Coordinates of C-alpha atoms and ligand atoms in Angstrom, one line a residue:
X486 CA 5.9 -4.2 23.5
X487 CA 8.5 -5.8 20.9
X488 CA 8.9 -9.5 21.6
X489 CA 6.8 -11.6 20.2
X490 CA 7.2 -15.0 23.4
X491 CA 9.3 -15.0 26.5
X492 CA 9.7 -18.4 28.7
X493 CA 10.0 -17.5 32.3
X494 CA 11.5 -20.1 34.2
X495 CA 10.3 -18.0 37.7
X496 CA 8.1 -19.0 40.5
X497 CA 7.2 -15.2 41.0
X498 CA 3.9 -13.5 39.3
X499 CA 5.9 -10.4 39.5
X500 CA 8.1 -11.5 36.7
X501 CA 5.2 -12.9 34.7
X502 CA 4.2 -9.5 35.2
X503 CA 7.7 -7.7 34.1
X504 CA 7.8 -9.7 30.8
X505 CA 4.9 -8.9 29.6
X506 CA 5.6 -5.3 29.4
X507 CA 7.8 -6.5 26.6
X508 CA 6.6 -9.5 25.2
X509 CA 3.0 -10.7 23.4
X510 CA 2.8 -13.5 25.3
X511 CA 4.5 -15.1 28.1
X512 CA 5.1 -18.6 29.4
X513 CA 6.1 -19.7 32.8
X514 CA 7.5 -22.7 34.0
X515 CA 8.5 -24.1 37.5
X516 CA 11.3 -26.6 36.3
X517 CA 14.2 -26.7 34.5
X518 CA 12.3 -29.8 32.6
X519 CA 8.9 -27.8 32.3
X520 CA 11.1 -24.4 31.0
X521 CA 12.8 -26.5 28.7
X522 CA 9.2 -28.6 27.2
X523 CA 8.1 -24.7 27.0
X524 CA 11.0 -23.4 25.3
X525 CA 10.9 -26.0 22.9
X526 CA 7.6 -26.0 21.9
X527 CA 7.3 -22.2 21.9
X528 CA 10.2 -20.9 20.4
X529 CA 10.9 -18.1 22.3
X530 CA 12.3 -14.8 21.6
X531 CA 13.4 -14.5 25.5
X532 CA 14.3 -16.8 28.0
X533 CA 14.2 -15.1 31.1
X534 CA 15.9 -16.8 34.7
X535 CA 14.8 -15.9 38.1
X536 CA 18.4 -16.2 39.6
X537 CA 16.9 -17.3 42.8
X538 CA 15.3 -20.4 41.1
X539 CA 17.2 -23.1 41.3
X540 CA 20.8 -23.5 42.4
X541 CA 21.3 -25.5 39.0
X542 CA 21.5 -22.4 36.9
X543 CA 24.8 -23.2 35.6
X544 CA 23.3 -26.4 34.1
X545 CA 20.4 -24.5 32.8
X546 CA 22.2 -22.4 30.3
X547 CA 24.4 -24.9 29.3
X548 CA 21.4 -27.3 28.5
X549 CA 19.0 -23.8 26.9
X550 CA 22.2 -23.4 24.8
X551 CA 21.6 -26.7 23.1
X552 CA 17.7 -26.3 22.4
X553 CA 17.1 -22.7 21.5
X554 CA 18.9 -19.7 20.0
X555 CA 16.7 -17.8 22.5
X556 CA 19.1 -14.5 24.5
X557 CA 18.8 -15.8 28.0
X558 CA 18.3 -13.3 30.8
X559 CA 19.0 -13.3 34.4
X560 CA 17.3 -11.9 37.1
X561 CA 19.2 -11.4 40.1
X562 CA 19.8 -8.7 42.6
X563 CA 22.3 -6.0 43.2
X564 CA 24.3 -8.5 45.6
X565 CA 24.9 -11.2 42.2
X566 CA 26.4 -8.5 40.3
X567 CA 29.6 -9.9 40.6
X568 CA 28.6 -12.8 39.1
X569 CA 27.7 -11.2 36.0
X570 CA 31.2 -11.7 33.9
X571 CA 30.9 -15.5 35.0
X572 CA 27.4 -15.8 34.2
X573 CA 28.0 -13.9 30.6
X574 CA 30.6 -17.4 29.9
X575 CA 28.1 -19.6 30.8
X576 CA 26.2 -18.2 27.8
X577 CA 23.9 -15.7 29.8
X578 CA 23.0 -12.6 27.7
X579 CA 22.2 -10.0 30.4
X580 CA 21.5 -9.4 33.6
X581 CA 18.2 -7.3 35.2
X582 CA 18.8 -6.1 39.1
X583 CA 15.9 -7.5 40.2
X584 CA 12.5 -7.6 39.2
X585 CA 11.1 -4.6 39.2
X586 CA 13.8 -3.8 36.3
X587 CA 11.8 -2.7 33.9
X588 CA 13.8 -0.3 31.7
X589 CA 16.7 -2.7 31.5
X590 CA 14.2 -4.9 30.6
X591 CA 12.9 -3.0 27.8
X592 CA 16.2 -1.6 26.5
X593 CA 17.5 -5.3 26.3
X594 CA 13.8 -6.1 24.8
X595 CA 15.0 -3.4 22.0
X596 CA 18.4 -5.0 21.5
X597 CA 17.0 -8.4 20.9
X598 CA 14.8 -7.0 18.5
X599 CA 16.8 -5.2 16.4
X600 CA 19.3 -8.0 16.1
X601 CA 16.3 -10.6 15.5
X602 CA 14.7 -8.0 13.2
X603 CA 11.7 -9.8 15.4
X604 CA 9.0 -7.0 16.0
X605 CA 5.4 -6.8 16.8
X606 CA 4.9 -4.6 13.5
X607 CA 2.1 -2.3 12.4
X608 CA 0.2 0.1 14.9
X609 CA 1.1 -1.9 18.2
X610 CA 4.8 -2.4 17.2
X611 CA 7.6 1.0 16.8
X612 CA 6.0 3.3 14.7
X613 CA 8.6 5.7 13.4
X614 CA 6.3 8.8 13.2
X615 CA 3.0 9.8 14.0
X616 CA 0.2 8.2 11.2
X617 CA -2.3 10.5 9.9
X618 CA -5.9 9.8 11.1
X619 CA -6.8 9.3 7.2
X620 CA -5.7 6.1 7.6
X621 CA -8.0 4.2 9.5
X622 CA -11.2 3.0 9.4
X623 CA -12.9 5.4 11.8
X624 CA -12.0 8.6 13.7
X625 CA -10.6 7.0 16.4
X626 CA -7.0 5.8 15.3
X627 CA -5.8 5.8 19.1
X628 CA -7.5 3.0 20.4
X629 CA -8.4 1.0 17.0
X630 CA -5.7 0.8 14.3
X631 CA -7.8 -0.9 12.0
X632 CA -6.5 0.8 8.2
X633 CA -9.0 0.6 5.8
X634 CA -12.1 2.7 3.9
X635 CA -14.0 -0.5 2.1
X636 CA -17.4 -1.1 3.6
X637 CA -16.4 -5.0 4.5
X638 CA -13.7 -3.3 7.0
X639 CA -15.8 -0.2 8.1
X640 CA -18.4 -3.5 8.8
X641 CA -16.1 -5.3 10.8
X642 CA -15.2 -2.2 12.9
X643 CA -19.0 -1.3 13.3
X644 CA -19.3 -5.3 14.7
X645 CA -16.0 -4.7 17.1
X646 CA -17.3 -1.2 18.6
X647 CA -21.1 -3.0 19.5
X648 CA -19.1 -6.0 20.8
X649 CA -16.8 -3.6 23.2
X650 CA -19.6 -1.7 24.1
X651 CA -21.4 -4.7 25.2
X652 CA -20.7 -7.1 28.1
X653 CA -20.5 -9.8 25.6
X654 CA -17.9 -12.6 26.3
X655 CA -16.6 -15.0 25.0
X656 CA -16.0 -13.2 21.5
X657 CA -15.5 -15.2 18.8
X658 CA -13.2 -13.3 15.3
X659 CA -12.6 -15.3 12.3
X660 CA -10.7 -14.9 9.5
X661 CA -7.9 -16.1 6.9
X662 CA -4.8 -15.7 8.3
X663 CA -3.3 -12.1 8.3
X664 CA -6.5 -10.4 7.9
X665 CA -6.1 -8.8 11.7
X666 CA -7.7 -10.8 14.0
X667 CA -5.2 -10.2 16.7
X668 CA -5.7 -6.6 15.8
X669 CA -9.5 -6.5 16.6
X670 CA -9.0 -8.6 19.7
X671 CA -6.6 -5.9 21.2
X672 CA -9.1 -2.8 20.2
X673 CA -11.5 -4.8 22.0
X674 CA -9.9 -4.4 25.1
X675 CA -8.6 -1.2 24.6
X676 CA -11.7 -0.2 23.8
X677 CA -13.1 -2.1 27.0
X678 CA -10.2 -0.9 28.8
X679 CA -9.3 2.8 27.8
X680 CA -5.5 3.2 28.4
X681 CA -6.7 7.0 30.1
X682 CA -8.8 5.3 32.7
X683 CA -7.7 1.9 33.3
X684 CA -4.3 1.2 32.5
X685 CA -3.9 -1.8 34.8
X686 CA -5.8 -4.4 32.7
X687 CA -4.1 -7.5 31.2
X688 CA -4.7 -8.4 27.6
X689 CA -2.9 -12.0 28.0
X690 CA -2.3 -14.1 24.4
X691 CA -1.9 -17.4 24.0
X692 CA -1.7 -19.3 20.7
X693 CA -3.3 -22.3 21.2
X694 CA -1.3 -24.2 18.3
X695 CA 2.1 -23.9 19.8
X696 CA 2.3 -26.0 22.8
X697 CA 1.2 -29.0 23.7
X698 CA -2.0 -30.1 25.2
X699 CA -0.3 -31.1 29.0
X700 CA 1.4 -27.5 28.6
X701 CA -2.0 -26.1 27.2
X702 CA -3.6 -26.9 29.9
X703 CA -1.9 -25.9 32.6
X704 CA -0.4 -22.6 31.3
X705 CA -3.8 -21.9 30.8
X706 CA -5.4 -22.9 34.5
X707 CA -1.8 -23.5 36.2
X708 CA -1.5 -26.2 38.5
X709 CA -1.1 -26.8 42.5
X710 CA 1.8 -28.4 43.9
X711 CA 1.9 -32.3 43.2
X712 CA -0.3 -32.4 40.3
X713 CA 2.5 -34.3 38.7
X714 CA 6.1 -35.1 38.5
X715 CA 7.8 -31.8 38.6
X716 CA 5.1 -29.6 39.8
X717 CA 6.9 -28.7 43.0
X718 CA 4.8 -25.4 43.8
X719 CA 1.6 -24.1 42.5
X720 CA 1.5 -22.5 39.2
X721 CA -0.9 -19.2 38.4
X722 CA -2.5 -19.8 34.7
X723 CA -3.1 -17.3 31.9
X724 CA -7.0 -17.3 32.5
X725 CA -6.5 -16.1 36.4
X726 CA -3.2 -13.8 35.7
X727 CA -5.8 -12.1 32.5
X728 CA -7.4 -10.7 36.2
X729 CA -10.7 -8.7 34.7
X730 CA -9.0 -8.3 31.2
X731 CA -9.0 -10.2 28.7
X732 CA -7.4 -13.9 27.2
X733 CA -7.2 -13.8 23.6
X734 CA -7.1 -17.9 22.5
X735 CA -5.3 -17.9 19.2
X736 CA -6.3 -20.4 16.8
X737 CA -8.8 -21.6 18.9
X738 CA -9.4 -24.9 16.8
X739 CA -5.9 -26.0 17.6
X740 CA -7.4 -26.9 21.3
X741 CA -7.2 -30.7 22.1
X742 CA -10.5 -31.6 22.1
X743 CA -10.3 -32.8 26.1
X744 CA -8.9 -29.4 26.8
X745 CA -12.1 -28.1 24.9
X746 CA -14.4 -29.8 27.7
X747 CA -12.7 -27.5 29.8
X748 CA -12.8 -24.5 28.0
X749 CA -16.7 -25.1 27.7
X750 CA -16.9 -25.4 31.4
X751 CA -15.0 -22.0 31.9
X752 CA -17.4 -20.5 29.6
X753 CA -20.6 -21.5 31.0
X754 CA -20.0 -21.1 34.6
X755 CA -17.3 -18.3 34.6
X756 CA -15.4 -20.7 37.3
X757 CA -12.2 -23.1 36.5
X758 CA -9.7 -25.2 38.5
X759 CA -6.0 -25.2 38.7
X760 CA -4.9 -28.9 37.4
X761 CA -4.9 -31.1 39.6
X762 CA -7.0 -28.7 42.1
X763 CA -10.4 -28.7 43.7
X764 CA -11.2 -24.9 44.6
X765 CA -13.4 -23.6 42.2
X766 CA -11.7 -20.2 40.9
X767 CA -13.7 -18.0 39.4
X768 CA -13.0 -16.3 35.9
X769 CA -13.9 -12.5 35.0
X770 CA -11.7 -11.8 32.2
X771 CA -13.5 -11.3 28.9
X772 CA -12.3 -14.5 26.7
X773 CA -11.7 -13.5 22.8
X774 CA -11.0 -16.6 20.6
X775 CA -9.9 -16.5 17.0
X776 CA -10.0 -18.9 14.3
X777 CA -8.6 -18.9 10.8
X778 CA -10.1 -23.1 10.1
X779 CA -14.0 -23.0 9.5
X780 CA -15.1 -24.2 12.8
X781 CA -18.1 -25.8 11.2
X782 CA -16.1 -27.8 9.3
X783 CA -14.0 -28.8 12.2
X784 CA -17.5 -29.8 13.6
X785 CA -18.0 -32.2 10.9
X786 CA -14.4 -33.5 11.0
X787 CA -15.3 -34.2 14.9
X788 CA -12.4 -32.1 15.7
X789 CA -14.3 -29.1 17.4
X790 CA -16.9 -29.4 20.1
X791 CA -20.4 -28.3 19.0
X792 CA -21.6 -27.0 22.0
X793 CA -18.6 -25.0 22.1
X794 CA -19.0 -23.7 19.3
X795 CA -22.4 -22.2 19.8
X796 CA -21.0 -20.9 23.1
X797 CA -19.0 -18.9 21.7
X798 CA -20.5 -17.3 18.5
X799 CA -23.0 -15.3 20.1
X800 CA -21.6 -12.4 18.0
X801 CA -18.9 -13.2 16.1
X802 CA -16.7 -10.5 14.8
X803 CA -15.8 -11.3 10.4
X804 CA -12.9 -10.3 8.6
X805 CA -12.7 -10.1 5.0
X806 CA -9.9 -11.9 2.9
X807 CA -8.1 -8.8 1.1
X808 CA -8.2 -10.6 -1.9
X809 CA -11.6 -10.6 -1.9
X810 CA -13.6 -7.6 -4.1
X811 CA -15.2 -6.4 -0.9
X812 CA -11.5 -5.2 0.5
X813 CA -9.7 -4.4 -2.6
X814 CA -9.8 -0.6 -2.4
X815 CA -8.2 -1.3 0.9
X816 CA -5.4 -2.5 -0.8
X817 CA -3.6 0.8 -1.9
X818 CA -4.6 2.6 1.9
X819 CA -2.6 -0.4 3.3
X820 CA 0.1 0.0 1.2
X821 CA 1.0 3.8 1.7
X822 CA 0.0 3.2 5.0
X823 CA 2.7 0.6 5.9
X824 CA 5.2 2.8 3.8
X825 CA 4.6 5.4 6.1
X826 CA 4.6 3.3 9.0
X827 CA 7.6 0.8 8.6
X828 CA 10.7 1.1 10.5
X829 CA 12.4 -1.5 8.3
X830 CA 15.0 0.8 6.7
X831 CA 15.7 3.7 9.2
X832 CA 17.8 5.7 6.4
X833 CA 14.8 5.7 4.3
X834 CA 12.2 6.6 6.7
X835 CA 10.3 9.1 5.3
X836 CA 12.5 9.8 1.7
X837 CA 10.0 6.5 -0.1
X838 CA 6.8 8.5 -0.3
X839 CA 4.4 6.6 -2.8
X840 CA 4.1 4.0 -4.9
X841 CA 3.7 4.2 -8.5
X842 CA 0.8 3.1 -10.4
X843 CA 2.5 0.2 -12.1
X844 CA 3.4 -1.2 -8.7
X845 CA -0.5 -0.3 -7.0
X846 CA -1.8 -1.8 -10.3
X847 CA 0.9 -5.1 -9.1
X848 CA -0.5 -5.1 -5.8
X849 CA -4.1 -5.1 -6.8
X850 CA -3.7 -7.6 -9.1
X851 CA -2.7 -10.0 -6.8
X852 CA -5.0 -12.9 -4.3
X853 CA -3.3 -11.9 -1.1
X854 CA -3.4 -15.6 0.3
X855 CA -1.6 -14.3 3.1
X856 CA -4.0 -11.5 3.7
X857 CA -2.5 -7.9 5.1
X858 CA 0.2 -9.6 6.4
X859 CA 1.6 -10.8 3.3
X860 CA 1.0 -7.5 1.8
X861 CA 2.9 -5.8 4.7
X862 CA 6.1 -8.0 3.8
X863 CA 5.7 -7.2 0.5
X864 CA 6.0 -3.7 1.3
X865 CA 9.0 -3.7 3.8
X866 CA 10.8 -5.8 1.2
X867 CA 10.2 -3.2 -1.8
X868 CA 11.3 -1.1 0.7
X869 CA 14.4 -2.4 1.0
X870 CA 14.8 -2.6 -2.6
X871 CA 13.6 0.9 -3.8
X872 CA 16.8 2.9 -4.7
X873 CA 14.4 6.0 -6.0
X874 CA 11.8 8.2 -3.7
X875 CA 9.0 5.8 -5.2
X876 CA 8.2 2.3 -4.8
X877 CA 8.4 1.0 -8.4
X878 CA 6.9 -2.4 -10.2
X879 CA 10.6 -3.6 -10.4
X880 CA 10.5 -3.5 -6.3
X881 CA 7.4 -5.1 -5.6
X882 CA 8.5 -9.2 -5.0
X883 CA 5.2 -11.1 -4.1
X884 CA 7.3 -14.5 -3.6
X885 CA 10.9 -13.7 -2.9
X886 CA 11.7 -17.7 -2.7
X887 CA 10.3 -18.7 -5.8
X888 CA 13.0 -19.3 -8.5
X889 CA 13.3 -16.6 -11.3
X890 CA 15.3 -17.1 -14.6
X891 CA 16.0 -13.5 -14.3
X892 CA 17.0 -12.9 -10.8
X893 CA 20.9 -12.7 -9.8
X894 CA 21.3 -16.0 -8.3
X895 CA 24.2 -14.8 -6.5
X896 CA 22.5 -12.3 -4.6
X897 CA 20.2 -14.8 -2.7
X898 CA 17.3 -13.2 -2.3
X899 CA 18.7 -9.7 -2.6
X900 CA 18.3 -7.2 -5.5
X901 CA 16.7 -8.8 -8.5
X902 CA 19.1 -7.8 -11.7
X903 CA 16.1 -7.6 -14.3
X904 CA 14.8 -5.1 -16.1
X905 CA 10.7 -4.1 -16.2
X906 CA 10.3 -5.4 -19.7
X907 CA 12.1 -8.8 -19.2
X908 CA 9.5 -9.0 -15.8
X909 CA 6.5 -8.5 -18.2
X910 CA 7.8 -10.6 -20.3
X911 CA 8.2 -13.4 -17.3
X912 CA 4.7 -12.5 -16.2
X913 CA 2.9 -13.1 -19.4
X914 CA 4.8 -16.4 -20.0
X915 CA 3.7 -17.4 -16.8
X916 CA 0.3 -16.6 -16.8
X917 CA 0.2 -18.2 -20.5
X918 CA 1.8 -21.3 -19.0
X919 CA -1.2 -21.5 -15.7
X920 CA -3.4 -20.9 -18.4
X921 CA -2.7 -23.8 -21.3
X922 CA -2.2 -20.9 -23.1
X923 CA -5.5 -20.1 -22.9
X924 CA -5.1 -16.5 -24.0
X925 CA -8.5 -15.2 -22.8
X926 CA -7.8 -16.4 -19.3
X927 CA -4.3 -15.4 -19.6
X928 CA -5.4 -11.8 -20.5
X929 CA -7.8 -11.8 -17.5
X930 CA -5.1 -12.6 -15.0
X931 CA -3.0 -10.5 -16.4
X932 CA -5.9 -7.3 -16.1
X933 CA -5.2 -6.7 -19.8
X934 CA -7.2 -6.7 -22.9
X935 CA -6.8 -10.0 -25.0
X936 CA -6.0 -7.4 -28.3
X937 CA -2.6 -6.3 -25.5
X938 CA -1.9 -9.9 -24.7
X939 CA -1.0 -10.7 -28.8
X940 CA 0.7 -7.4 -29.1
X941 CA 3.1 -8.1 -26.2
X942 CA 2.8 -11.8 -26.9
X943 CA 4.3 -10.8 -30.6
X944 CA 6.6 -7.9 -29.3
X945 CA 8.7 -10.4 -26.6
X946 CA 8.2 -13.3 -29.3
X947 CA 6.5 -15.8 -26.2
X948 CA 5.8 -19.6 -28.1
X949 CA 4.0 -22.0 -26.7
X950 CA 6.4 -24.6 -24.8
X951 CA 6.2 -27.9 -26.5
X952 CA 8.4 -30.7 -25.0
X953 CA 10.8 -29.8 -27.7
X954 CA 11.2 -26.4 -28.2
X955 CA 13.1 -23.8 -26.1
X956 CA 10.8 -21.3 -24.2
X957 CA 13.1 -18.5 -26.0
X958 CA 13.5 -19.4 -29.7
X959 CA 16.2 -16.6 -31.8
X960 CA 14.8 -14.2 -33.7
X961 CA 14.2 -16.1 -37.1
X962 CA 17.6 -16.7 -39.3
X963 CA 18.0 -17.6 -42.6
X964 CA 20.7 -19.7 -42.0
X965 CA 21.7 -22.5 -38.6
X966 CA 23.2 -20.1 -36.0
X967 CA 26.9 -21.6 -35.4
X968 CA 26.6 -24.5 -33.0
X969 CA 23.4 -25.2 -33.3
X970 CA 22.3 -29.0 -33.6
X971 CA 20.7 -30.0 -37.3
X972 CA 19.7 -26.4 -37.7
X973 CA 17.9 -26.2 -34.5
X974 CA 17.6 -22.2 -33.5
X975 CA 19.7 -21.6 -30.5
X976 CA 17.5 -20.3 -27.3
X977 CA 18.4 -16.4 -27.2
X978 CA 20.3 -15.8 -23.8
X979 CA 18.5 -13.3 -21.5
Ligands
ATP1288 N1 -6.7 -3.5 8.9 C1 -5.4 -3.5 9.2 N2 -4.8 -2.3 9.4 C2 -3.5 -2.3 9.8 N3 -2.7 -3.3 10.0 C3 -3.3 -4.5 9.8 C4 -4.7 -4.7 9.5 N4 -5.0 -6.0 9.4 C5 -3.9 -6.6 9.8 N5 -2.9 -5.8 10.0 C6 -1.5 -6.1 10.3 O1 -1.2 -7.4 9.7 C7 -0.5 -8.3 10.6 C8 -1.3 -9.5 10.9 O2 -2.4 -9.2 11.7 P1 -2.9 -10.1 12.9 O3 -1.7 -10.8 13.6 O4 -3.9 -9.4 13.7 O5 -3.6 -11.2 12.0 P2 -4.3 -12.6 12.4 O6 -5.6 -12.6 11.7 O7 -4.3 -12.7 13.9 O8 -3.4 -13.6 11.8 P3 -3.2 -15.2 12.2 O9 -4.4 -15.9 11.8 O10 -2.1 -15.7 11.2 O11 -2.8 -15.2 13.6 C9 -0.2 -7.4 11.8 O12 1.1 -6.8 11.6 C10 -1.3 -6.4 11.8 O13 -0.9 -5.2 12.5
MG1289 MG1 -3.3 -14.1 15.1

């Protein structure tokens, strides 16, 4: 699995099928109009074309073309292969022979990826090598990739295992963003669903923030024929193609709160109806939801249903913010682990082996708001940065976008061109700055003593920045250096 969304524009559950060997999640439409409302309000990685679809394919690329940079692939049969070189001019990207062309599928699912540098990372993504079992939380790596040794993680693992052991559903995982709720969802059903035993299973995602609530709902029930303008056949939803496996609901809150009166009903009474249907279908798959809002709060803000709620947190599963103190000593585990793990540089794979303690020290340091994710990127980008065979302080960029008087403007976002002590010196003026200069507070950011914080304060000659002095200030001189205004000291150039 590499692709993070594919649009189908395909009447057949076959194909539904076919992409999601390759992709997270998968859309389907049955119109031009409904594939292009998707691909627009999805942002695909892959548009894929059931040749057989609609004699207006022509049009269809043409029109893609203007809303999405998305690689459009065909599926046709061995008899449209001479259509291919025409197909390629109309802006087509490939071509599969039929549907049950899986291996072109995935070898064009590699191609996208490594030109889109778009990758389902960590354990479920490419993993260059084999990762040691030390790494994660538990002694069984295979099925649960959940790194960590902290007692908040080993916690939320211990909650995961009961609620996969048990017949429990709907599960409900919060979290901040990043902390791995998609991650605990899929070891549910792998755990549920043991690849050994019962490879067939669906584990179908949907993120419940990216489309809109008409294309919500009925990607999520599907719809029969004549349910509205454009539905000329009936559509299979997520809920019944997720068979006896599961639906993970991403950012559950996001739900219009009509569509939640549906959801509810699904919940209670295990049964649903396609839009605009009346058979009653009935549901088995095991429904996860996650949530990085406080759903209480979205109670009070009469945004989320109550009775909803309570429906679904019979047992939720928790996940602890890595910046919290309860996950720091996850913090340098994660950190070798994604160095270890990260097929970001190929040529380095395996040469990087550590980090030093300047850089752990760095990474501890720091709030995480964007929770293991964040601290992933952080990684692949020192990464990319380390010359040596250790990641070093001067590597690790917490926020590449955020101006630096130091950095090279002309590399844009590429190699910084400063040197460790002009970085300290940037880092105490800052935390000086955030502080009022404040230096007790300043020291504590900074995880040094407040007797450190005057010596380096001294040593890089910081002063306070009034609206008329220069940050840097020249070493004292006795006498106006040339040019400067009514013997004014000229800011030293770094
Ligand atoms: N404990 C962990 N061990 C290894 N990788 C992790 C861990 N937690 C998160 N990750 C990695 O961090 C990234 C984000 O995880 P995931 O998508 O599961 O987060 P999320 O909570 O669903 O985020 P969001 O709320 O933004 O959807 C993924 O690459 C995932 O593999
Ligand atoms: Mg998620």
């Amino acid at each position: 699995m590499s692709l993070r969304r594919t649009v189908a524009l395909s009447r057949q559950a076959e194909i539904h099928e076919l992409a999601r060997q390759v992709s997270r999640e998968v859309f389907t439409a049955d119109t031009i109009a409904e594939a292009s409302d998707l691909i627009e309000a999805s942002n695909p990685d892959l548009i894929l074309l059931d040749r057989r679809f609609s004699p207006h394919i022509e049009q269809f690329l043409l029109a893609a073309d203007k809303i999405s940079d998305a690689p459009i692939v065909v599926i046709g049969s061995d008899e449209d292969a001479g259509e291919i070189a025409f197909l390629e001019k109309m802006g087509a990207y490939d071509y599969l022979r039929g549907k049950n062309d899986l291996s072109r599928l995935k070898e064009i699912a590699e191609r996208i990826e490594k030109q889109s540098n778009v990758r389902a990372s960590g354990p479920w993504g490419n993993t260059p090598q084999k990762t040691p079992d030390y790494f994660f939380a538990e002694d069984f790596a295979a099925q649960v990739s959940l790194v960590g040794h902290s007692d908040a993680i080993k916690h939320t693992l211990k909650m995961t295992r009961l609620v996969a052991a048990s017949r429990c559903n709907p599960v409900l995982i919060v979290g901040e963003t990043g902390t791995g709720k998609e991650l605990a969802a899929r070891a549910i059903h792998l755990l549920r669903h043991p690849p050994a035993q019962d490879s067939k299973e669906p584990f179908v995602a949907v993120n419940c923030a990216a489309l809109t609530a008409n294309l919500l709902e009925s990607e999520l029930f599907g719809h029969v024929r004549g349910a509205f303008t454009g539905a000329d056949r009936d559509k299979t939803g997520l809920l019944e193609l997720a068979a006896n496996g599961t639906l993970f609901l991403d950012e559950i809150s996001e739900i219009p709160i009509d569509l939640q009166a549906k959801l509810l009903r699904v919940l209670q009474e295990q049964t649903f109806r396609k839009v605009g249907g009346i058979k009653d279908i009935q549901s088995n798959a095991t429904i996860i939801a996650s949530s990085n809002r406080n759903l209480k709060k979205e109670i009070d803000a009469h945004r989320f249903r109550q009775d909803l709620y309570y429906r679904l947190n019979i047992s939720p599963i928790t996940i602890a913010p890595l910046g919290s103190p309860r996950r720091k000593q996850d913090i340098p585990l994660l950190a070798e682990y994604f160095l270890k793990t990260s097929a970001i540089c190929p040529e380095k794979s395996g040469k990087i082996a550590s980090l030093t303690k300047l850089a752990l020290e760095e990474l501890e340091k720091y709030h995480w708001p964007g929770n293991v994710r964040e601290l992933r990127n952080v990684i692949e980008r020192a990464i990319l940065y380390e010359t040596t065979d250790k990641i070093g302080v001067n590597s690790i960029v917490i926020d590449p976008t955020e101006p630096c008087e130091f950095c090279d403007g002309s590399t844009a976002g590429g190699i910084r061109n400063y040197s460790l002590a002009k970085a300290e010196r940037e880092l105490i003026s800052r935390a000086l700055q955030e502080t009022g200069w404040q230096k007790t507070r300043a020291a504590a950011l900074l995880g040094i003593t407040r007797a450190t914080l005057y010596a380096k304060v001294k040593q890089y000659n910081i002063v306070e920045k009034t609206p008329h002095a220069p940050e840097h200030p020249a070493p004292q001189a006795s006498s106006p250096a040339p040019g400067a205004p009514n013997g004014q000291p000229v800011a030293a150039a770094y």
